[in-house]
Coordinates of C-alpha atoms in Angstrom, one line a residue:
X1 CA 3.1 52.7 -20.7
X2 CA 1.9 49.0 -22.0
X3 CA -2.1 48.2 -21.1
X4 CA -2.5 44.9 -19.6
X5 CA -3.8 42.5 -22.6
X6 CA -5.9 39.8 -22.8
X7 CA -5.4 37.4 -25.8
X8 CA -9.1 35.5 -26.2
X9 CA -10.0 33.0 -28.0
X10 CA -12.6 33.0 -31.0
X11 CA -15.1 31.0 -31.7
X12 CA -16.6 30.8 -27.9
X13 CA -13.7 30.3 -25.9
X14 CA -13.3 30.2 -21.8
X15 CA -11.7 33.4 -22.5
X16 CA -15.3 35.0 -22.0
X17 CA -15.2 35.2 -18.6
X18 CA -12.1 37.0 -18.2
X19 CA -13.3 39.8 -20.8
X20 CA -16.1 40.0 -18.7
X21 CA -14.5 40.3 -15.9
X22 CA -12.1 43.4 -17.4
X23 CA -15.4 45.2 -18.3
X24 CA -16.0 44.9 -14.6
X25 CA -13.3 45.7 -13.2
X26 CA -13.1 49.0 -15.1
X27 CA -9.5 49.7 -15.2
X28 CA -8.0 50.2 -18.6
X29 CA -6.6 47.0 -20.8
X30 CA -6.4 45.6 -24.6
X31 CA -7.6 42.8 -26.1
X32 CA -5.7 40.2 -28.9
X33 CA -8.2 38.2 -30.9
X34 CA -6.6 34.4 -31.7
X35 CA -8.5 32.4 -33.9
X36 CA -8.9 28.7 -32.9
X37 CA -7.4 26.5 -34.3
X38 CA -5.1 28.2 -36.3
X39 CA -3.3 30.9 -34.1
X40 CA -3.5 29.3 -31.3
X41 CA -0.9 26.9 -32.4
X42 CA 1.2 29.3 -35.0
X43 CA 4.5 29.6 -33.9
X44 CA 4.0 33.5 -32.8
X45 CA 1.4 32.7 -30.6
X46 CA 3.9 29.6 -28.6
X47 CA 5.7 32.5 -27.6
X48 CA 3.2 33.9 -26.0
X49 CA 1.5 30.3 -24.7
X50 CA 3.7 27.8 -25.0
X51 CA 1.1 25.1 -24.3
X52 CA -1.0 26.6 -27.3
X53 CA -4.4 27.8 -25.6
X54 CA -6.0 31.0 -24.5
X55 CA -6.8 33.1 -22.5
X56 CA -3.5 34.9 -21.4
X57 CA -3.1 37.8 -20.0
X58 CA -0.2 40.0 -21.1
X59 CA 1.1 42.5 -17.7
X60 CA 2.2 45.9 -18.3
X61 CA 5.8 44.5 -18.0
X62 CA 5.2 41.9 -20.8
X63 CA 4.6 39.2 -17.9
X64 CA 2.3 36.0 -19.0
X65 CA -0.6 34.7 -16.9
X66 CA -1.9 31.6 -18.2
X67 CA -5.3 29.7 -17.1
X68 CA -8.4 31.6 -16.2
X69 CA -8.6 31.0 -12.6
X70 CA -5.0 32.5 -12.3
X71 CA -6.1 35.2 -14.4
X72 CA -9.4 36.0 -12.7
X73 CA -7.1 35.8 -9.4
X74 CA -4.6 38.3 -10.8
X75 CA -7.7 40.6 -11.5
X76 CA -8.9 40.1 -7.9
X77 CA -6.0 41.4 -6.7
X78 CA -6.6 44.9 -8.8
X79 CA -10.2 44.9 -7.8
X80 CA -10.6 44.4 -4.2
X81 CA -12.8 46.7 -2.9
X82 CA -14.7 46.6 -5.6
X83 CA -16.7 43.8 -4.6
X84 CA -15.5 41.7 -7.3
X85 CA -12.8 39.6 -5.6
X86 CA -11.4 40.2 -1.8
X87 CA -8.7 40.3 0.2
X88 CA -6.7 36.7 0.7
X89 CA -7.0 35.9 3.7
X90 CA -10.5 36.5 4.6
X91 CA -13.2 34.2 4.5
X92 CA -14.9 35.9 1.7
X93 CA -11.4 34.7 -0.6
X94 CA -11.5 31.7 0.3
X95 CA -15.4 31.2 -0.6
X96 CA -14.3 33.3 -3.9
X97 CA -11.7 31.2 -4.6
X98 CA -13.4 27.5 -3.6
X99 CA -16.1 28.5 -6.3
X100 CA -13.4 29.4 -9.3
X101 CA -12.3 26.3 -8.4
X102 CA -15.3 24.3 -8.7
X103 CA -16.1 26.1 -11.8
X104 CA -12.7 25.4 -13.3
X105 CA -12.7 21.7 -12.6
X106 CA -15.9 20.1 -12.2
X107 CA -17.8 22.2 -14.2
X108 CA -15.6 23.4 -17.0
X109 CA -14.1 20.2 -17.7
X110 CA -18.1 18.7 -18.4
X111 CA -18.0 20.0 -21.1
X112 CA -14.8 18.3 -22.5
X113 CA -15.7 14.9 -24.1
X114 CA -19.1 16.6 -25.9
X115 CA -16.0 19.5 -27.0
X116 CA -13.8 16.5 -28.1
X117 CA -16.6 14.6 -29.5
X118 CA -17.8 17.6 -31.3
X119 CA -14.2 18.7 -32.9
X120 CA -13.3 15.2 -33.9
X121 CA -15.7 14.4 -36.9
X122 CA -13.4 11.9 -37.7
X123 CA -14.0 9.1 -34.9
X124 CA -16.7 6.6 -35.8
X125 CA -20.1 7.5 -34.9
X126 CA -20.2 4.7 -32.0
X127 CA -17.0 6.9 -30.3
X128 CA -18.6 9.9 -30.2
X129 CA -22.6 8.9 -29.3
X130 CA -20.2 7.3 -26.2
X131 CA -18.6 10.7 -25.7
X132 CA -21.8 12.6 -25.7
X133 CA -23.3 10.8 -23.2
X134 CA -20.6 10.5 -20.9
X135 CA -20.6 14.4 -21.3
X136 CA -24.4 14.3 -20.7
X137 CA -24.2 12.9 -17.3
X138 CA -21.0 14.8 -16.7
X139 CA -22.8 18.3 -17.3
X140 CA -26.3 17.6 -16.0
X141 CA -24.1 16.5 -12.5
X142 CA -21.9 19.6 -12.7
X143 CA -25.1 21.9 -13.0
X144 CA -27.1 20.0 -10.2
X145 CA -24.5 20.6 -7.5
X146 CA -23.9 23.9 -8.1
X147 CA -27.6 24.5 -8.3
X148 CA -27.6 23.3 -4.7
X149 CA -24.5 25.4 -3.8
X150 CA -26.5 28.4 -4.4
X151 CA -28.2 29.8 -1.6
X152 CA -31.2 32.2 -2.3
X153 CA -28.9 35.2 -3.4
X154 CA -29.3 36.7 -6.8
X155 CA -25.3 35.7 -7.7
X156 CA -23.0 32.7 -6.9
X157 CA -21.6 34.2 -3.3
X158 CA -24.4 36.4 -2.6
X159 CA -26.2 39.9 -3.4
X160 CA -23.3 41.1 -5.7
X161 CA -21.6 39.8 -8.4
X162 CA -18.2 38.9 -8.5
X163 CA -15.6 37.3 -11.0
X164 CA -17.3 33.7 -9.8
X165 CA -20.4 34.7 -12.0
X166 CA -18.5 36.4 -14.8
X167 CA -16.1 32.7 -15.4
X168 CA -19.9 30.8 -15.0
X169 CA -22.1 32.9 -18.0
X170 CA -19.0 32.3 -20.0
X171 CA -19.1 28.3 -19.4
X172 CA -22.9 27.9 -19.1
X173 CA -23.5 29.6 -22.2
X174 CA -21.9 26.3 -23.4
X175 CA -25.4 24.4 -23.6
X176 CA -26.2 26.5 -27.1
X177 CA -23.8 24.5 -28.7
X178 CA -24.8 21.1 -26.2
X179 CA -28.2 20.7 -26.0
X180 CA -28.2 18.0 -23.6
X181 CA -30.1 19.8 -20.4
X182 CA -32.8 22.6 -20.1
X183 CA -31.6 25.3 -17.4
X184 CA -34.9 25.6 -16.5
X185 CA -34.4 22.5 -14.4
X186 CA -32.4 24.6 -12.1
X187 CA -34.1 27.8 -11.6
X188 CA -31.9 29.1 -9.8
X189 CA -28.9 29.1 -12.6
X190 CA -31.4 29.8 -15.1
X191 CA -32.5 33.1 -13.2
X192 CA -28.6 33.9 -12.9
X193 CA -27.7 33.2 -15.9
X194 CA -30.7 35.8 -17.6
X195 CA -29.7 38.2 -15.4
X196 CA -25.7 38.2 -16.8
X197 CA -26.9 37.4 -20.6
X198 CA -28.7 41.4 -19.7
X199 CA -25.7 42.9 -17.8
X200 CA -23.9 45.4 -19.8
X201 CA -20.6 43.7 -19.7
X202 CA -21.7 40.6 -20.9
X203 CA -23.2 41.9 -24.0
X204 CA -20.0 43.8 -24.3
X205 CA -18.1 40.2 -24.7
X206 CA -20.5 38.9 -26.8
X207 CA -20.2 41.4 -29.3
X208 CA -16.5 41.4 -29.5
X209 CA -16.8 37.7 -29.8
X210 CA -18.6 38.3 -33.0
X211 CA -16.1 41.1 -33.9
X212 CA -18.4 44.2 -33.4
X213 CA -17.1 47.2 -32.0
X214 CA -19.3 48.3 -28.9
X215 CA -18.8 51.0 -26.5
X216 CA -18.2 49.0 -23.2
X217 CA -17.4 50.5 -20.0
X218 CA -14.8 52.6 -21.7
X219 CA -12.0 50.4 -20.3
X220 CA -11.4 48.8 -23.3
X221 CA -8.3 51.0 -25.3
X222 CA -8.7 48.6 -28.6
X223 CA -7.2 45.5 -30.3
X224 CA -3.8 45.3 -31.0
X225 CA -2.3 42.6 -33.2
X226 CA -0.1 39.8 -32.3
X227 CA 3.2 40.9 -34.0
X228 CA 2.3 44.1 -31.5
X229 CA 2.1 41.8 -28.6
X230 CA 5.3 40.4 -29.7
X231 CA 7.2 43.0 -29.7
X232 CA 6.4 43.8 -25.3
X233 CA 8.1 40.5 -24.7
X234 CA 11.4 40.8 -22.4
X235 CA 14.5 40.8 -24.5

């Protein structure tokens, strides 16, 4: 039978959190690596994505699940009881699903004009020193509230982790390539996000990033190649 499989995107895309989130989940899955730009818009990979960006996640019937709060949500599903994601429904969900939100709008898309203004080295300097500070303000707010939606728990929603913390480490990590805040301004992110740049999963996606081959959790069955992929798709 097919594995569910995640196609991420390399170098440093938002498909982190969702790899992450696979390590955690512990049930088994593959992974397709797409290069950025260049795979991401070949005409193999439309058919996967038709609006050209990872992640997506690939069911066992050859379904497509596009955007990473859909994904994480589809993950949930397989992984309540675990502590990861709960039952919808319950208030716990709906706190779940509120933060997935805020970290897929507000702060995700903070990022966006020092991503444009980064990838464009085209505009004239004057376009993207406008870009970058609009992104300055835009991250330095986005990290600021959420610092003060954290309460005095060691993750996002409390004293576990769940797939709210594994979408933030692969966002926040985002200021290696941004330098325009210190995390040490908001102690409380900056203790979380030490404590996922240690956890075993994590490291795990780091390392595929850079096309190692760890161990993991021993949910992870391998690569497979897009032409692979391909061939799962419904006739």
């Amino acid at each position: 039978m097919a594995l569910p499989t995640l196609f991420y995107g390399v170098p440093s895309g938002c498909s982190f959190g969702s790899i992450v989130a696979l390590e955690w989940l512990g049930q088994p899955y593959q992974l397709c690596r797409i290069a950025m730009p260049e795979d991401v818009t070949s005409a193999d990979y439309l058919r996967i994505n038709p609006v050209a960006e990872t992640p997506t996640l690939m069911t066992e019937t050859g379904a497509r699940i596009s955007e990473s709060m859909a994904i994480l949500n589809h993950l949930g599903a397989r992984g309540v009881g675990t502590g990861l994601a709960f039952a919808q429904g319950t208030e716990d969900f709906d706190r779940l699903n509120q933060l997935l939100a805020y970290l897929n709008t507000t702060f995700f898309s903070a990022f966006s004009p020092l991503w444009y203004a980064l990838e464009h080295a085209e505009l004239p300097e004057s376009e993207k020193q406008a870009l970058r500070s609009l992104g300055a303000r835009k991250v330095i707010s986005a990290h600021a509230k959420l610092e003060a939606l954290m309460g005095g728990t060691p993750w996002l929603l409390g004293d576990h982790r769940t797939l709210a913390d594994a979408y933030f480490i692969g966002i926040a990590r985002w200021t290696r390539y941004h330098e325009v805040l210190d995390r040490r301004d908001y102690p409380k992110l900056q203790a979380l996000f030490e404590r996922l740049e240690a956890d075993a999963g994590v490291r795990f996606a780091h390392a595929i990033e850079k096309g190692e081959a760890p161990r993991g959790s021993g949910a992870f069955q391998g690569h497979i190649r897009l032409a692979e992929a391909l061939e799962r798709l419904p006739r």
